Amino acid sequence: MPIKMSLGLKTRILQYICFFGTVSGIWIASPGGLWCSFFLYLFLQTFASNIALHRYFGHRAFTVSRPVENVFAVLATMIGVGSVVAWTAQHGHHHENSDTRHDVHSPHFQGAFRILFLLWNLNIIKKGNFRHLLRNPFIMFLHQHYFKIHFFYAAALCLVSPLWFIYGYCIPNTLCLLAGYALAIIDHWHGYQTYDN
């Protein structure tokens, strides 16, 4: 039975909030706040996106203990690209259908604007890419409560200061999102190529 994974309206609303918070926040932000946001982005892009989501959860390139896996899952949850389960499922689907009309990241078939800003759905039939995640109750908890976690984290930052929300949530998440989509779009713009090395 297919499992529906979507970059649905709720996920896009989180991303739109981050985007508009970033654009408006840049005009009122202090240089120190922007530097903090940039370093938080570098940390999240390196550890949450590249190491945790892509290399560990997406490709299972190395192994870690369960506590480290759970820390990776929390970091990966916080960057606003979907839950670890959803992201890993769609990334596996992307690799199995790379540069075809079924590839949700193909700029030729989906278009860059749709990839960046619109909604998309896909039915995942093969669970092999993410079956191991379903056995971790903590990762499943993060998956089931993904939007609540984001809401409470964002609300807590806003209660401290709206600037904390912009510096600690909007700007780093927007940069992580744009960096990930830039790689997905630019890397696949010309299709597969083999180079002599």
mmCIF file of C-alpha atoms in Angstrom:
data_model
loop_
_atom_site.group_PDB
_atom_site.id
_atom_site.type_symbol
_atom_site.label_atom_id
_atom_site.label_comp_id
_atom_site.label_asym_id
_atom_site.label_seq_id
_atom_site.Cartn_x
_atom_site.Cartn_y
_atom_site.Cartn_z
ATOM 1 C CA MET A 1 0.000 0.000 0.000
ATOM 2 C CA PRO A 2 1.472 3.407 -0.973
ATOM 3 C CA ILE A 3 2.357 5.917 1.708
ATOM 4 C CA LYS A 4 1.533 9.462 0.689
ATOM 5 C CA MET A 5 4.337 11.905 1.368
ATOM 6 C CA SER A 6 3.696 15.508 0.556
ATOM 7 C CA LEU A 7 5.228 18.895 0.729
ATOM 8 C CA GLY A 8 1.779 20.007 1.734
ATOM 9 C CA LEU A 9 0.274 23.291 2.740
ATOM 10 C CA LYS A 10 1.321 23.129 6.403
ATOM 11 C CA THR A 11 4.979 22.571 5.534
ATOM 12 C CA ARG A 12 4.877 25.301 2.907
ATOM 13 C CA ILE A 13 3.232 27.697 5.388
ATOM 14 C CA LEU A 14 6.171 27.132 7.755
ATOM 15 C CA GLN A 15 8.541 27.858 4.892
ATOM 16 C CA TYR A 16 6.588 30.950 3.772
ATOM 17 C CA ILE A 17 6.615 32.297 7.345
ATOM 18 C CA CYS A 18 10.380 31.804 7.484
ATOM 19 C CA PHE A 19 10.829 33.460 4.101
ATOM 20 C CA PHE A 20 8.720 36.529 4.938
ATOM 21 C CA GLY A 21 10.251 36.718 8.419
ATOM 22 C CA THR A 22 13.689 36.700 6.809
ATOM 23 C CA VAL A 23 12.860 39.379 4.229
ATOM 24 C CA SER A 24 11.210 41.674 6.771
ATOM 25 C CA GLY A 25 13.755 40.885 9.475
ATOM 26 C CA ILE A 26 16.743 41.876 7.373
ATOM 27 C CA TRP A 27 15.523 45.491 7.395
ATOM 28 C CA ILE A 28 15.347 45.700 11.191
ATOM 29 C CA ALA A 29 18.106 43.288 12.125
ATOM 30 C CA SER A 30 21.321 44.302 13.780
ATOM 31 C CA PRO A 31 24.665 43.221 12.310
ATOM 32 C CA GLY A 32 25.301 41.092 15.412
ATOM 33 C CA GLY A 33 21.935 39.351 15.029
ATOM 34 C CA LEU A 34 22.580 38.632 11.373
ATOM 35 C CA TRP A 35 25.992 37.145 12.194
ATOM 36 C CA CYS A 36 24.352 34.921 14.855
ATOM 37 C CA SER A 37 21.772 33.795 12.276
ATOM 38 C CA PHE A 38 24.484 33.088 9.732
ATOM 39 C CA PHE A 39 26.531 30.965 12.148
ATOM 40 C CA LEU A 40 23.386 29.110 13.262
ATOM 41 C CA TYR A 41 22.651 28.474 9.586
ATOM 42 C CA LEU A 42 26.189 27.117 9.031
ATOM 43 C CA PHE A 43 25.784 24.793 12.014
ATOM 44 C CA LEU A 44 22.349 23.557 10.901
ATOM 45 C CA GLN A 45 23.340 23.226 7.245
ATOM 46 C CA THR A 46 26.413 21.201 8.178
ATOM 47 C CA PHE A 47 25.049 18.985 10.941
ATOM 48 C CA ALA A 48 21.266 18.896 10.414
ATOM 49 C CA SER A 49 21.051 18.984 6.637
ATOM 50 C CA ASN A 50 24.280 17.567 5.213
ATOM 51 C CA ILE A 51 25.400 15.097 7.876
ATOM 52 C CA ALA A 52 22.141 14.071 9.574
ATOM 53 C CA LEU A 53 19.473 14.235 6.875
ATOM 54 C CA HIS A 54 21.445 13.591 3.725
ATOM 55 C CA ARG A 55 24.386 11.372 4.614
ATOM 56 C CA TYR A 56 22.996 9.535 7.658
ATOM 57 C CA PHE A 57 19.223 9.247 7.207
ATOM 58 C CA GLY A 58 19.096 9.593 3.417
ATOM 59 C CA HIS A 59 22.037 7.393 2.417
ATOM 60 C CA ARG A 60 22.927 5.475 5.592
ATOM 61 C CA ALA A 61 26.562 6.291 4.838
ATOM 62 C CA PHE A 62 27.715 5.594 8.402
ATOM 63 C CA THR A 63 26.375 4.274 11.690
ATOM 64 C CA VAL A 64 25.905 5.961 15.056
ATOM 65 C CA SER A 65 24.492 4.970 18.429
ATOM 66 C CA ARG A 66 20.764 5.404 19.124
ATOM 67 C CA PRO A 67 21.289 8.516 21.324
ATOM 68 C CA VAL A 68 23.320 10.206 18.553
ATOM 69 C CA GLU A 69 20.681 9.181 16.004
ATOM 70 C CA ASN A 70 18.045 10.856 18.176
ATOM 71 C CA VAL A 71 20.120 14.046 18.400
ATOM 72 C CA PHE A 72 20.473 13.971 14.596
ATOM 73 C CA ALA A 73 16.701 13.551 14.324
ATOM 74 C CA VAL A 74 16.027 16.590 16.522
ATOM 75 C CA LEU A 75 18.459 18.736 14.529
ATOM 76 C CA ALA A 76 16.998 17.531 11.228
ATOM 77 C CA THR A 77 13.464 18.222 12.445
ATOM 78 C CA MET A 78 14.282 21.832 13.249
ATOM 79 C CA ILE A 79 15.282 22.984 9.746
ATOM 80 C CA GLY A 80 11.764 22.995 8.355
ATOM 81 C CA VAL A 81 12.096 20.724 5.320
ATOM 82 C CA GLY A 82 9.687 18.094 6.642
ATOM 83 C CA SER A 83 10.029 15.303 9.151
ATOM 84 C CA VAL A 84 12.979 12.901 8.980
ATOM 85 C CA VAL A 85 10.660 10.119 7.768
ATOM 86 C CA ALA A 86 9.049 12.251 5.060
ATOM 87 C CA TRP A 87 12.331 13.762 3.865
ATOM 88 C CA THR A 88 14.126 10.385 3.749
ATOM 89 C CA ALA A 89 11.236 8.783 1.851
ATOM 90 C CA GLN A 90 11.084 11.517 -0.772
ATOM 91 C CA HIS A 91 14.891 11.634 -1.093
ATOM 92 C CA GLY A 92 14.990 7.894 -1.789
ATOM 93 C CA HIS A 93 12.204 8.367 -4.328
ATOM 94 C CA HIS A 94 14.227 11.180 -5.923
ATOM 95 C CA HIS A 95 17.286 8.928 -6.353
ATOM 96 C CA GLU A 96 15.225 6.082 -7.777
ATOM 97 C CA ASN A 97 13.592 8.429 -10.316
ATOM 98 C CA SER A 98 16.345 10.984 -10.831
ATOM 99 C CA ASP A 99 15.850 13.304 -13.817
ATOM 100 C CA THR A 100 12.590 11.666 -14.887
ATOM 101 C CA ARG A 101 9.053 13.051 -14.796
ATOM 102 C CA HIS A 102 8.565 11.266 -11.440
ATOM 103 C CA ASP A 103 11.444 13.163 -9.837
ATOM 104 C CA VAL A 104 10.035 15.890 -7.567
ATOM 105 C CA HIS A 105 13.390 17.725 -7.794
ATOM 106 C CA SER A 106 13.735 17.733 -11.575
ATOM 107 C CA PRO A 107 13.883 21.332 -12.826
ATOM 108 C CA HIS A 108 13.057 20.085 -16.342
ATOM 109 C CA PHE A 109 9.825 18.322 -15.413
ATOM 110 C CA GLN A 110 8.723 20.243 -12.307
ATOM 111 C CA GLY A 111 10.191 23.676 -12.957
ATOM 112 C CA ALA A 112 12.277 25.655 -10.482
ATOM 113 C CA PHE A 113 9.346 27.808 -9.330
ATOM 114 C CA ARG A 114 7.209 24.773 -8.463
ATOM 115 C CA ILE A 115 10.096 23.126 -6.611
ATOM 116 C CA LEU A 116 10.754 26.275 -4.596
ATOM 117 C CA PHE A 117 7.273 27.590 -3.852
ATOM 118 C CA LEU A 118 4.380 25.274 -4.761
ATOM 119 C CA LEU A 119 2.873 22.084 -3.346
ATOM 120 C CA TRP A 120 3.632 18.579 -4.529
ATOM 121 C CA ASN A 121 2.570 15.060 -3.581
ATOM 122 C CA LEU A 122 4.012 11.670 -4.324
ATOM 123 C CA ASN A 123 3.034 8.155 -3.444
ATOM 124 C CA ILE A 124 5.851 6.131 -1.902
ATOM 125 C CA ILE A 125 5.467 2.430 -2.631
ATOM 126 C CA LYS A 126 8.931 1.204 -1.609
ATOM 127 C CA LYS A 127 9.536 1.518 2.117
ATOM 128 C CA GLY A 128 13.113 0.246 1.930
ATOM 129 C CA ASN A 129 14.547 3.756 2.044
ATOM 130 C CA PHE A 130 12.996 4.587 5.385
ATOM 131 C CA ARG A 131 11.791 1.319 6.962
ATOM 132 C CA HIS A 132 14.586 1.501 9.559
ATOM 133 C CA LEU A 133 13.221 4.854 10.765
ATOM 134 C CA LEU A 134 9.804 3.370 11.517
ATOM 135 C CA ARG A 135 11.423 1.189 14.209
ATOM 136 C CA ASN A 136 12.688 4.176 16.190
ATOM 137 C CA PRO A 137 9.849 5.399 18.471
ATOM 138 C CA PHE A 138 11.522 8.760 19.039
ATOM 139 C CA ILE A 139 11.786 9.479 15.302
ATOM 140 C CA MET A 140 8.148 8.451 14.888
ATOM 141 C CA PHE A 141 7.191 10.814 17.731
ATOM 142 C CA LEU A 142 8.988 13.660 15.929
ATOM 143 C CA HIS A 143 7.230 12.687 12.687
ATOM 144 C CA GLN A 144 3.761 12.601 14.248
ATOM 145 C CA HIS A 145 4.214 15.882 16.152
ATOM 146 C CA TYR A 146 6.314 17.725 13.567
ATOM 147 C CA PHE A 147 4.113 20.812 13.267
ATOM 148 C CA LYS A 148 3.450 21.073 16.999
ATOM 149 C CA ILE A 149 7.205 21.027 17.641
ATOM 150 C CA HIS A 150 7.752 23.844 15.160
ATOM 151 C CA PHE A 151 4.847 25.852 16.547
ATOM 152 C CA PHE A 152 6.026 25.618 20.153
ATOM 153 C CA TYR A 153 9.662 26.329 19.269
ATOM 154 C CA ALA A 154 8.691 29.376 17.184
ATOM 155 C CA ALA A 155 6.225 30.566 19.841
ATOM 156 C CA ALA A 156 8.856 30.246 22.586
ATOM 157 C CA LEU A 157 11.308 32.345 20.548
ATOM 158 C CA CYS A 158 8.602 34.964 19.889
ATOM 159 C CA LEU A 159 7.777 35.159 23.592
ATOM 160 C CA VAL A 160 11.397 35.982 24.370
ATOM 161 C CA SER A 161 11.586 38.477 21.501
ATOM 162 C CA PRO A 162 10.289 38.674 17.927
ATOM 163 C CA LEU A 163 13.917 39.275 16.921
ATOM 164 C CA TRP A 164 14.886 35.914 18.427
ATOM 165 C CA PHE A 165 12.220 34.365 16.193
ATOM 166 C CA ILE A 166 13.777 36.056 13.146
ATOM 167 C CA TYR A 167 17.413 35.340 14.100
ATOM 168 C CA GLY A 168 16.938 31.859 15.551
ATOM 169 C CA TYR A 169 14.198 30.467 13.318
ATOM 170 C CA CYS A 170 13.357 32.390 10.136
ATOM 171 C CA ILE A 171 16.761 33.305 8.731
ATOM 172 C CA PRO A 172 18.597 30.001 9.436
ATOM 173 C CA ASN A 173 15.669 27.902 8.164
ATOM 174 C CA THR A 174 15.268 30.002 5.013
ATOM 175 C CA LEU A 175 18.982 29.712 4.219
ATOM 176 C CA CYS A 176 18.923 25.919 4.807
ATOM 177 C CA LEU A 177 15.873 25.596 2.581
ATOM 178 C CA LEU A 178 17.330 27.717 -0.219
ATOM 179 C CA ALA A 179 20.696 25.937 -0.034
ATOM 180 C CA GLY A 180 19.006 22.534 -0.283
ATOM 181 C CA TYR A 181 16.794 23.554 -3.187
ATOM 182 C CA ALA A 182 19.673 25.273 -4.976
ATOM 183 C CA LEU A 183 21.616 22.018 -4.854
ATOM 184 C CA ALA A 184 18.609 20.007 -6.009
ATOM 185 C CA ILE A 185 17.878 22.339 -8.918
ATOM 186 C CA ILE A 186 21.384 23.325 -10.074
ATOM 187 C CA ASP A 187 22.882 19.836 -9.745
ATOM 188 C CA HIS A 188 20.146 18.384 -11.944
ATOM 189 C CA TRP A 189 19.812 21.208 -14.453
ATOM 190 C CA HIS A 190 22.096 19.517 -16.982
ATOM 191 C CA GLY A 191 21.267 15.922 -16.071
ATOM 192 C CA TYR A 192 23.711 13.095 -15.382
ATOM 193 C CA GLN A 193 27.262 13.500 -16.660
ATOM 194 C CA THR A 194 30.323 11.296 -16.296
ATOM 195 C CA TYR A 195 33.641 13.072 -15.989
ATOM 196 C CA ASP A 196 37.165 11.749 -16.453
ATOM 197 C CA ASN A 197 39.063 11.938 -13.183
#
